[in-house]
Amino acid sequence: MQKIVVWLSFFFLCSTLPSCSSPQEYRSDHITIGIDGDFDHLNPLLIQLSLSREVCTLIFPSLTKPSYDQEKGSIEFKPNAAESWEFSDDGKKAVFYLRKDAVWQDDEPLTSEDFKFSYQLYANPEIASTRQHYLNDLLALDDGSIDFENSVETPDDHTLVLKFNKPMAPAIILDHFNDLMPVAKHIFDSIPPEEIRMRAAETPIVGAGPFKVKEWARQQKLVLVSNEKSILPHPALISTMSFIIAPEYTTRLAMLKSGQLDALISAGGINPKDLPELQKTNPEIMIKPVKNRYFDSIVWLTIDGESYRKHEEIKPNLFFGDKKVRQAMTYAIDRQAIIDGFMGPKHAVVVNTSLSPAYEAIANRSLDTYTYDPQKAQLLLKQAGWEPGPDGIMQKNGKKFSFTLAAQAGNPRRNYAATIIQQNLREIGIECELRIDEKLIFNKSQNEFLYDAALSGLAAETLPFQLIIWGSDFQNRPFNSSAFQHAKLDRVISQLSTPLPENESLLLWQEYQKILHEEQPRTFLYYYDELEGFSKRIKNVEVNLLSTLYNAYEWELN
């Protein structure tokens, strides 16, 4: 059976890549990477998936290049499109000085106007960017809209001035505006903003980064080639890099072991249980763990999704609008059993908030750990008005506690977790049906609040990113897919965006964790190591907290 899978996989790969008479022949200067699903977009204005963002950083320019210092546990920003930058003493102004030799791949110069134009698009509600609220702290007009004329200035082609309505921490400015990768004004200025999303498939992908797009066959492959015009920082060393879409994990693994793939990344990477055999039978494969970047959680929709979709009316969700119920769910789920049964205790750790374990210095260690306790879960459910019915299923006012938990196809870790969760909930009288959807359908359904509960993941590697996950204006915060609203958390997040003494910042971060811990808008399951698999033929691979493709433009083949 294994040979049949490998043969079919090889046939599939040959159908998507040219000149494939043997696994190595076409790859003398071509790296192939296996992934589980397609990218949502390759336009930074529209992206939401973390891997789409990583690929966009290889194609599009960004102001800086973030760098993670593992020893210090901190992120530093190095020059990229911006050679240097400075901040005013009052925290209300930032100036970026751009390189004068950077060009788009079609030879048009990259200028400060590209950045200003792009910021206006990011902020436009017609675009519905997941990052539009990064711009909310710029100077505003009387009607509350952003005053782009005065808040984003371009005194010349290579100077970009940002002005804010309140003091901003330099780390927040660098993180947020670095993530707002610009698009080429000369490509997009002829497209009405309201048509950008619907015309995404036909709009040319023109970047200035080390790679450019050669071909994108949806649901099959993405082929990047080195951009010889790039100085950000230089053209990719490898001439071609292809991302091959194979939804089934076993197929991707077989392709990696047989040499048809050079790397297997994303969707959890290599299953830890496959490591012993892999290391024994395929010593030519090296494992690179990405630590403390990804967490899995169950998103509990706190509002009635149907009422909001139909009437924009905010009503509590019948099941998960009550925090006692959400707390009960966390007590009811044996998270350590999921870790022990799939990843193993060396490759995952239980968490109770969205904060990465990388930030030990600000961890709030006074909080209860929500240790697996079915009896406590049942007590909390009783306090919330749920009692066992004649058939043993909890009910309230004649309504059974029966819901559907959605998960994404092609992710064995989450699929395993879903079966444990279903069993745990059944044991306390909750009926939980499972639904598995393809990645893009899953993502769209979450955004439209179609799921009462969804088992999903998030890459939440930086402290500034923590501040955009949550917000009572959930309509503008796509990562807040639980539609969680909390006024005090809003105030804490707002304060953490400003320059603060270290002791005040620490107290606010501890309050941030305390609120999430008590409210449980998600049942935070665990942060896990994503074990990326690479052929030892690839040189210079560096993965870290920030990205698996962090230095993909430096990769070469032996």
Coordinates of C-alpha atoms in Angstrom, one line a residue:
M1 CA 0.0 0.0 0.0
Q2 CA 2.8 2.4 0.9
K3 CA 4.4 1.8 -2.6
I4 CA 1.1 2.6 -4.2
V5 CA 0.8 5.9 -2.3
V6 CA 4.4 6.9 -3.2
W7 CA 3.8 6.0 -6.9
L8 CA 0.6 8.0 -7.1
S9 CA 2.3 10.9 -5.3
F10 CA 5.2 10.8 -7.7
F11 CA 2.7 10.7 -10.6
F12 CA 0.9 13.8 -9.1
L13 CA 4.2 15.6 -8.7
C14 CA 5.3 14.9 -12.2
S15 CA 2.0 16.2 -13.5
T16 CA 2.6 19.6 -11.8
L17 CA 6.3 20.0 -12.6
P18 CA 8.1 19.8 -15.9
S19 CA 10.9 17.4 -17.0
C20 CA 10.2 14.9 -14.3
S21 CA 11.9 11.7 -15.4
S22 CA 13.5 11.1 -12.1
P23 CA 13.0 12.6 -8.6
Q24 CA 16.3 14.6 -8.7
E25 CA 16.7 15.4 -12.4
Y26 CA 14.5 18.6 -12.5
R27 CA 15.7 19.8 -9.1
S28 CA 19.4 20.7 -9.7
D29 CA 18.4 24.2 -8.9
H30 CA 14.8 23.8 -7.8
I31 CA 13.5 23.3 -4.3
T32 CA 10.1 21.6 -3.8
I33 CA 8.1 22.1 -0.7
G34 CA 5.0 20.1 0.3
I35 CA 2.1 21.9 2.0
D36 CA -1.4 20.8 3.0
G37 CA -3.6 23.5 1.3
D38 CA -3.6 26.4 -1.0
F39 CA -2.8 30.0 -0.2
D40 CA -5.8 32.2 0.4
H41 CA -4.2 35.2 -1.5
L42 CA -0.9 36.4 -2.7
N43 CA -1.8 40.0 -2.2
P44 CA -0.8 41.4 1.2
L45 CA -3.9 43.6 1.3
L46 CA -6.1 40.4 1.4
I47 CA -4.1 37.7 3.2
Q48 CA -5.2 36.0 6.4
L49 CA -3.4 32.6 6.5
S50 CA 0.0 32.7 8.2
L51 CA 1.7 30.7 5.4
S52 CA 0.3 33.2 2.8
R53 CA 1.9 36.0 4.8
E54 CA 5.2 34.2 4.9
V55 CA 5.3 33.8 1.2
C56 CA 4.2 37.4 0.7
T57 CA 7.3 38.5 2.7
L58 CA 9.4 36.8 0.0
I59 CA 7.6 38.5 -2.8
F60 CA 6.7 42.0 -1.6
P61 CA 8.9 44.7 0.1
S62 CA 8.7 45.6 3.7
L63 CA 10.1 48.4 5.7
T64 CA 12.3 46.3 7.9
K65 CA 13.5 42.7 8.5
P66 CA 12.6 41.4 12.0
S67 CA 15.1 39.2 13.7
Y68 CA 14.4 37.0 16.7
D69 CA 17.1 36.8 19.4
Q70 CA 16.5 33.4 21.1
E71 CA 18.9 34.1 24.0
K72 CA 17.3 37.4 24.8
G73 CA 13.8 36.3 23.8
S74 CA 13.3 39.6 22.0
I75 CA 12.7 40.8 18.4
E76 CA 15.0 43.3 16.7
F77 CA 14.3 45.1 13.5
K78 CA 17.0 45.4 10.8
P79 CA 17.0 47.6 7.6
N80 CA 15.2 46.5 4.5
A81 CA 13.3 48.9 2.2
A82 CA 14.0 51.4 5.0
E83 CA 17.7 52.1 5.5
S84 CA 17.0 53.9 8.8
W85 CA 14.3 55.3 10.9
E86 CA 13.7 57.6 13.9
F87 CA 11.0 58.4 16.4
S88 CA 10.0 61.6 18.1
D89 CA 10.5 62.0 21.8
D90 CA 6.7 62.2 22.4
G91 CA 6.0 58.9 20.5
K92 CA 3.7 60.6 18.0
K93 CA 5.9 60.7 15.0
A94 CA 8.0 58.2 13.0
V95 CA 10.2 58.9 10.0
F96 CA 11.5 56.1 7.7
Y97 CA 14.3 56.8 5.2
L98 CA 13.9 54.5 2.2
R99 CA 16.5 53.0 -0.1
K100 CA 16.9 54.9 -3.3
D101 CA 17.8 51.8 -5.4
A102 CA 14.9 49.5 -4.7
V103 CA 12.6 48.7 -7.7
W104 CA 9.5 46.7 -8.4
Q105 CA 10.2 43.6 -10.6
D106 CA 8.9 45.5 -13.6
D107 CA 11.7 48.2 -13.1
E108 CA 9.4 50.9 -11.7
P109 CA 11.0 52.5 -8.6
L110 CA 9.7 51.7 -5.1
T111 CA 8.8 55.0 -3.5
S112 CA 7.2 56.5 -0.4
E113 CA 4.1 57.0 -2.5
D114 CA 3.7 53.2 -2.8
F115 CA 3.6 53.0 0.9
K116 CA 1.1 55.9 1.4
F117 CA -1.2 54.6 -1.4
S118 CA -1.1 51.1 0.1
Y119 CA -1.9 52.3 3.6
Q120 CA -5.0 54.0 2.2
L121 CA -6.1 50.7 0.7
Y122 CA -5.4 48.7 3.9
A123 CA -7.7 51.2 5.8
N124 CA -10.5 51.1 3.2
P125 CA -13.4 49.0 4.5
E126 CA -14.1 47.8 0.9
I127 CA -10.8 45.9 1.0
A128 CA -11.7 44.3 4.4
S129 CA -8.0 43.7 5.2
T130 CA -7.3 41.7 8.3
R131 CA -4.7 44.4 9.2
Q132 CA -6.8 47.6 8.7
H133 CA -6.9 48.4 12.4
Y134 CA -3.1 48.8 12.4
L135 CA -3.8 52.2 11.0
N136 CA -6.3 53.3 13.6
D137 CA -3.8 55.3 15.7
L138 CA -2.9 57.7 12.8
L139 CA -4.2 61.2 13.0
A140 CA -8.0 61.3 12.4
L141 CA -10.5 63.7 10.9
D142 CA -13.5 65.0 12.8
D143 CA -15.6 62.2 11.5
G144 CA -13.2 59.6 13.0
S145 CA -11.7 58.5 9.6
I146 CA -8.0 58.6 9.1
D147 CA -6.5 61.9 8.0
F148 CA -4.1 60.5 5.4
E149 CA -3.2 63.9 4.1
N150 CA -1.6 64.9 7.4
S151 CA -0.9 61.6 9.1
V152 CA 1.1 60.0 6.2
E153 CA 3.5 62.5 4.6
T154 CA 5.9 61.9 1.6
P155 CA 8.1 64.9 1.4
D156 CA 10.1 63.1 -1.2
D157 CA 10.2 59.7 -2.9
H158 CA 12.4 58.2 -0.2
T159 CA 11.0 59.7 3.0
L160 CA 7.9 58.4 4.8
V161 CA 6.5 60.3 7.8
L162 CA 3.9 58.8 10.1
K163 CA 2.0 60.9 12.6
F164 CA -0.2 59.4 15.4
N165 CA -3.0 60.7 17.6
K166 CA -1.4 59.3 20.8
P167 CA 2.1 58.2 21.9
M168 CA 3.1 54.9 20.3
A169 CA 5.7 52.4 21.4
P170 CA 8.4 52.1 18.8
A171 CA 8.1 48.2 18.8
I172 CA 4.4 48.6 18.0
I173 CA 5.1 51.0 15.1
L174 CA 7.8 48.7 13.7
D175 CA 5.8 45.6 14.0
H176 CA 2.5 46.9 12.6
F177 CA 3.9 49.0 9.7
N178 CA 6.4 46.3 8.8
D179 CA 3.4 44.0 8.4
L180 CA 1.7 46.4 6.1
M181 CA 3.6 45.3 3.0
P182 CA 2.9 47.8 0.1
V183 CA 1.5 46.9 -3.3
A184 CA 2.7 48.7 -6.5
K185 CA 0.7 51.9 -6.9
H186 CA 1.2 51.9 -10.7
I187 CA -0.6 48.5 -10.8
F188 CA -3.4 49.2 -8.4
D189 CA -4.3 52.8 -8.9
S190 CA -6.5 51.9 -11.9
I191 CA -8.5 49.4 -9.9
P192 CA -11.4 50.7 -7.8
P193 CA -10.9 49.6 -4.2
E194 CA -14.3 47.9 -4.1
E195 CA -13.1 45.6 -7.0
I196 CA -9.7 44.7 -5.7
R197 CA -10.9 41.6 -3.8
M198 CA -13.2 40.3 -6.6
R199 CA -10.4 40.9 -9.2
A200 CA -7.6 39.3 -7.2
A201 CA -7.3 36.3 -9.5
E202 CA -6.7 38.5 -12.5
T203 CA -4.5 41.2 -10.9
P204 CA -0.7 40.8 -11.7
I205 CA 1.4 39.9 -8.7
V206 CA 4.2 42.4 -8.9
G207 CA 6.7 42.5 -6.1
A208 CA 10.1 43.8 -5.2
G209 CA 11.3 41.0 -2.9
P210 CA 13.8 38.2 -3.6
F211 CA 11.3 36.0 -5.4
K212 CA 8.6 36.6 -8.0
V213 CA 5.7 34.5 -9.0
K214 CA 6.1 32.4 -12.2
E215 CA 2.9 30.3 -11.9
W216 CA 0.1 29.8 -9.5
A217 CA -2.2 26.8 -10.3
R218 CA -4.9 26.9 -7.6
Q219 CA -5.1 23.8 -5.5
Q220 CA -2.1 22.4 -7.2
K221 CA 1.1 24.4 -6.9
L222 CA 2.8 27.8 -6.6
V223 CA 6.1 28.3 -8.5
L224 CA 8.4 31.1 -7.4
V225 CA 11.6 32.1 -9.3
S226 CA 14.4 34.3 -8.2
N227 CA 13.8 38.1 -8.8
E228 CA 17.0 39.3 -10.4
K229 CA 15.9 42.9 -9.8
S230 CA 15.6 42.7 -6.1
I231 CA 18.0 44.3 -3.6
L232 CA 15.7 43.5 -0.6
P233 CA 18.1 42.0 0.3
H234 CA 19.1 40.3 -2.9
P235 CA 17.8 37.9 -5.6
A236 CA 17.0 34.5 -4.1
L237 CA 20.0 32.1 -4.4
I238 CA 17.9 29.3 -5.6
S239 CA 16.4 29.8 -9.1
T240 CA 13.1 28.1 -8.5
M241 CA 11.0 27.2 -5.4
S242 CA 7.7 25.3 -5.8
F243 CA 5.0 24.7 -3.2
I244 CA 3.2 21.5 -4.0
I245 CA -0.3 21.1 -2.5
A246 CA -1.0 17.7 -1.1
P247 CA -3.9 17.7 1.4
E248 CA -3.2 14.3 2.9
Y249 CA -0.3 14.2 5.5
T250 CA 0.6 10.6 4.6
T251 CA 1.0 11.6 1.0
R252 CA 3.3 14.5 1.8
L253 CA 5.4 12.3 4.1
A254 CA 5.8 9.6 1.5
M255 CA 6.8 12.2 -1.1
L256 CA 9.4 13.6 1.3
K257 CA 10.8 10.2 2.2
S258 CA 11.0 9.2 -1.5
G259 CA 12.9 12.4 -2.4
Q260 CA 10.1 13.9 -4.5
L261 CA 9.9 16.7 -2.0
D262 CA 12.8 18.6 -0.5
A263 CA 10.8 19.9 2.5
L264 CA 7.5 19.3 4.3
I265 CA 6.3 22.3 6.3
S266 CA 3.1 23.8 7.8
A267 CA 0.0 22.0 9.1
G268 CA 2.1 20.8 12.0
G269 CA 5.0 19.6 9.9
I270 CA 6.2 16.0 10.8
N271 CA 4.1 14.0 13.2
P272 CA 6.3 13.4 16.2
K273 CA 5.3 9.8 16.3
D274 CA 6.9 9.4 12.8
L275 CA 10.3 10.7 13.9
P276 CA 11.9 7.5 15.2
E277 CA 11.2 5.6 11.9
L278 CA 12.0 8.6 9.8
Q279 CA 15.4 9.1 11.5
K280 CA 16.1 5.4 11.0
T281 CA 15.0 4.9 7.4
N282 CA 15.8 8.4 6.1
P283 CA 18.9 9.9 7.7
E284 CA 19.1 12.3 4.8
I285 CA 16.1 14.2 6.3
M286 CA 16.8 16.8 9.0
I287 CA 14.2 18.1 11.4
K288 CA 14.0 21.8 12.2
P289 CA 11.5 22.6 15.0
V290 CA 9.7 25.9 15.1
K291 CA 9.1 26.5 18.8
N292 CA 6.7 28.7 20.7
R293 CA 5.0 30.1 17.6
Y294 CA 1.8 28.1 17.1
F295 CA -1.1 27.3 19.4
D296 CA -4.2 25.3 18.9
S297 CA -7.4 26.3 20.5
I298 CA -11.2 25.8 20.4
V299 CA -12.8 29.0 19.4
W300 CA -16.1 29.4 21.2
L301 CA -18.5 31.8 19.3
T302 CA -19.7 34.1 22.1
I303 CA -22.5 35.6 20.0
D304 CA -25.5 34.2 18.1
G305 CA -24.0 33.9 14.7
E306 CA -27.3 33.8 12.8
S307 CA -28.7 36.9 14.5
Y308 CA -25.5 38.8 13.7
R309 CA -25.3 37.6 10.0
K310 CA -29.0 38.4 9.3
H311 CA -29.6 41.5 11.4
E312 CA -26.1 42.6 12.8
E313 CA -27.8 42.0 16.2
I314 CA -25.4 41.0 19.0
K315 CA -27.1 38.4 21.2
P316 CA -25.3 35.9 23.5
N317 CA -24.6 32.5 22.0
L318 CA -27.0 29.9 23.4
F319 CA -24.1 27.6 24.5
F320 CA -21.0 29.8 24.7
G321 CA -22.2 33.2 25.6
D322 CA -21.8 32.3 29.3
K323 CA -18.2 32.3 30.6
K324 CA -19.1 29.6 33.1
V325 CA -19.8 27.3 30.2
R326 CA -16.6 28.2 28.5
Q327 CA -14.7 27.6 31.7
A328 CA -16.5 24.2 32.0
M329 CA -15.4 23.3 28.5
T330 CA -11.8 23.9 29.4
Y331 CA -12.0 21.8 32.6
A332 CA -13.7 19.0 30.7
I333 CA -11.0 18.6 28.0
D334 CA -8.0 16.5 28.9
R335 CA -5.4 18.6 27.0
Q336 CA -2.4 16.8 28.4
A337 CA -3.8 13.5 27.1
I338 CA -3.9 15.1 23.6
I339 CA -0.3 16.1 24.0
D340 CA 0.8 12.7 25.3
G341 CA -1.1 10.8 22.7
F342 CA 0.0 12.8 19.6
M343 CA 2.9 15.2 20.0
G344 CA 4.5 13.9 23.2
P345 CA 5.4 16.0 26.2
K346 CA 8.7 17.1 24.6
H347 CA 7.0 18.9 21.8
A348 CA 4.0 20.7 23.3
V349 CA 2.9 22.5 26.5
V350 CA -0.6 23.2 27.9
V351 CA -1.4 26.9 28.0
N352 CA -4.4 28.9 29.3
T353 CA -4.1 32.1 27.3
S354 CA -2.9 33.1 23.8
L355 CA 0.6 34.3 25.1
S356 CA 3.5 32.3 23.8
P357 CA 5.7 30.4 26.4
A358 CA 8.6 32.3 24.8
Y359 CA 7.7 35.3 27.0
E360 CA 8.5 33.8 30.4
A361 CA 9.5 37.1 31.8
I362 CA 5.9 38.4 31.7
A363 CA 4.0 35.2 32.4
N364 CA 1.4 35.4 35.1
R365 CA 2.1 32.4 37.3
S366 CA -0.6 33.1 39.8
L367 CA -3.3 31.8 37.6
D368 CA -5.1 28.4 38.0
T369 CA -4.0 25.8 35.4
Y370 CA -7.5 24.5 34.5
T371 CA -6.3 21.0 35.2
Y372 CA -8.6 18.3 33.7
D373 CA -11.5 18.0 36.1
P374 CA -14.8 16.7 34.7
Q375 CA -16.6 17.0 38.0
K376 CA -15.8 20.7 38.2
A377 CA -16.9 21.1 34.6
Q378 CA -20.3 19.6 35.5
L379 CA -20.6 21.9 38.5
L380 CA -20.0 25.0 36.4
L381 CA -22.5 23.8 33.9
K382 CA -25.1 23.3 36.6
Q383 CA -24.4 26.9 37.9
A384 CA -25.0 28.0 34.3
G385 CA -28.4 26.3 34.3
W386 CA -27.6 23.1 32.4
E387 CA -28.9 19.8 33.9
P388 CA -28.9 16.2 32.6
G389 CA -31.9 15.3 30.5
P390 CA -33.6 11.9 30.4
D391 CA -31.1 10.7 27.8
G392 CA -28.1 11.9 29.8
I393 CA -27.5 14.9 27.5
M394 CA -27.3 18.3 29.3
Q395 CA -30.3 20.5 28.6
K396 CA -31.6 24.0 29.5
N397 CA -35.1 25.3 29.0
G398 CA -35.8 22.3 26.8
K399 CA -32.8 22.8 24.6
K400 CA -30.1 20.0 24.4
F401 CA -26.5 20.9 24.7
S402 CA -25.7 19.6 21.2
F403 CA -23.3 21.5 18.8
T404 CA -20.9 20.9 15.9
L405 CA -17.2 21.3 16.3
A406 CA -15.5 22.2 13.0
A407 CA -11.9 21.4 12.1
Q408 CA -9.7 21.7 9.1
A409 CA -9.0 18.8 6.7
G410 CA -5.5 17.5 6.3
N411 CA -4.3 18.3 9.8
P412 CA -3.8 15.0 11.7
R413 CA -2.9 16.7 15.0
R414 CA -6.2 18.7 15.1
N415 CA -8.2 15.7 13.9
Y416 CA -6.7 13.6 16.7
A417 CA -7.5 16.4 19.2
A418 CA -11.1 16.6 17.9
T419 CA -11.8 12.9 18.7
I420 CA -10.5 13.3 22.2
I421 CA -12.5 16.5 22.7
Q422 CA -15.6 14.8 21.4
Q423 CA -15.1 11.9 23.8
N424 CA -14.4 14.1 26.8
L425 CA -17.5 16.2 26.2
R426 CA -19.7 13.1 25.8
E427 CA -18.5 12.0 29.3
I428 CA -20.0 15.1 30.9
G429 CA -23.3 14.9 28.9
I430 CA -22.5 17.2 25.9
E431 CA -23.2 16.0 22.4
C432 CA -20.5 17.1 20.0
E433 CA -20.6 16.3 16.3
L434 CA -17.4 16.7 14.2
R435 CA -17.3 18.5 10.9
I436 CA -14.1 18.6 8.7
D437 CA -13.8 21.3 6.1
E438 CA -11.2 22.2 3.5
K439 CA -8.8 25.0 4.6
L440 CA -10.2 27.9 2.6
I441 CA -13.8 26.9 3.3
F442 CA -13.0 26.6 7.0
N443 CA -11.3 30.0 7.1
K444 CA -14.2 31.7 5.3
S445 CA -16.8 30.1 7.5
Q446 CA -15.0 31.2 10.6
N447 CA -14.9 34.8 9.3
E448 CA -18.6 34.7 8.7
F449 CA -19.4 33.3 12.2
L450 CA -20.9 30.1 10.8
Y451 CA -19.4 27.8 13.4
D452 CA -20.5 27.7 17.1
A453 CA -17.2 26.1 17.8
A454 CA -14.0 25.6 15.7
L455 CA -10.7 23.8 16.4
S456 CA -8.2 26.2 14.8
G457 CA -4.7 27.3 15.1
L458 CA -2.9 30.7 15.2
A459 CA 0.7 31.9 14.8
A460 CA 0.9 34.4 17.6
E461 CA 4.7 34.9 17.8
T462 CA 5.1 38.5 18.8
L463 CA 3.8 40.6 21.6
P464 CA 2.4 43.3 19.2
F465 CA 0.4 40.6 17.4
Q466 CA -1.2 39.6 20.7
L467 CA -2.7 43.1 20.8
I468 CA -4.5 42.6 17.5
I469 CA -6.1 39.2 18.2
W470 CA -8.7 40.7 20.6
G471 CA -10.9 43.7 20.5
S472 CA -14.6 44.4 21.1
D473 CA -14.8 45.8 17.5
F474 CA -14.6 42.2 16.4
Q475 CA -16.1 43.1 13.0
N476 CA -12.7 44.7 12.2
R477 CA -10.5 42.1 13.9
P478 CA -10.7 38.8 11.9
F479 CA -8.5 37.0 14.4
N480 CA -11.1 37.6 17.1
S481 CA -13.3 34.8 15.6
S482 CA -15.0 34.2 18.9
A483 CA -16.5 37.7 18.6
F484 CA -15.3 38.3 22.2
Q485 CA -16.1 41.7 23.7
H486 CA -14.5 43.0 26.9
A487 CA -14.2 46.7 27.7
K488 CA -11.4 46.3 30.3
L489 CA -9.3 44.1 27.9
D490 CA -9.8 46.9 25.3
R491 CA -8.3 49.4 27.7
V492 CA -5.4 47.2 28.6
I493 CA -4.6 46.6 24.9
S494 CA -4.8 50.3 24.2
Q495 CA -2.4 51.1 27.1
L496 CA 0.1 48.4 25.9
S497 CA 0.4 50.1 22.6
T498 CA 1.9 53.2 24.2
P499 CA 5.5 53.7 25.5
L500 CA 5.6 52.4 29.1
P501 CA 8.1 51.9 31.9
E502 CA 8.9 48.2 32.2
N503 CA 7.1 47.7 35.5
E504 CA 3.9 49.2 34.2
S505 CA 4.1 47.1 31.0
L506 CA 4.6 44.0 33.1
L507 CA 1.5 44.7 35.2
L508 CA -0.6 45.3 32.1
W509 CA 0.6 42.1 30.5
Q510 CA -0.3 40.2 33.6
E511 CA -3.8 41.8 33.6
Y512 CA -4.1 40.8 29.9
Q513 CA -3.5 37.2 30.8
K514 CA -5.8 37.3 33.8
I515 CA -8.7 38.5 31.7
L516 CA -8.2 35.8 29.0
H517 CA -7.7 33.2 31.6
E518 CA -11.0 34.0 33.4
E519 CA -13.1 34.6 30.3
Q520 CA -11.8 31.7 28.1
P521 CA -13.1 33.0 24.8
R522 CA -11.1 30.1 23.5
T523 CA -10.1 26.9 25.2
F524 CA -6.4 27.3 24.7
L525 CA -5.1 23.8 24.2
Y526 CA -1.3 24.0 23.8
Y527 CA 1.6 25.6 22.1
Y528 CA 3.4 23.0 20.0
D529 CA 6.6 22.5 18.2
E530 CA 6.0 22.4 14.4
L531 CA 8.6 19.9 13.2
E532 CA 9.6 21.0 9.7
G533 CA 11.3 18.3 7.6
F534 CA 14.1 19.2 5.2
S535 CA 16.3 17.2 2.9
K536 CA 19.9 17.7 3.9
R537 CA 20.5 18.7 0.2
I538 CA 19.2 22.2 1.2
K539 CA 21.8 24.5 2.7
N540 CA 21.4 27.5 4.9
V541 CA 18.0 26.7 6.3
E542 CA 17.1 28.9 9.3
V543 CA 13.7 28.6 11.0
N544 CA 12.7 30.5 14.1
L545 CA 9.8 31.9 16.1
L546 CA 9.0 34.4 13.4
S547 CA 8.8 32.2 10.3
T548 CA 9.6 28.9 8.7
L549 CA 10.6 30.6 5.4
Y550 CA 12.5 33.3 7.4
N551 CA 15.6 33.2 5.1
A552 CA 14.3 31.1 2.2
Y553 CA 16.1 33.5 -0.2
E554 CA 19.3 32.1 1.2
W555 CA 18.5 28.5 0.6
E556 CA 20.6 26.5 -1.9
L557 CA 20.9 22.9 -2.9
N558 CA 24.1 20.9 -2.5

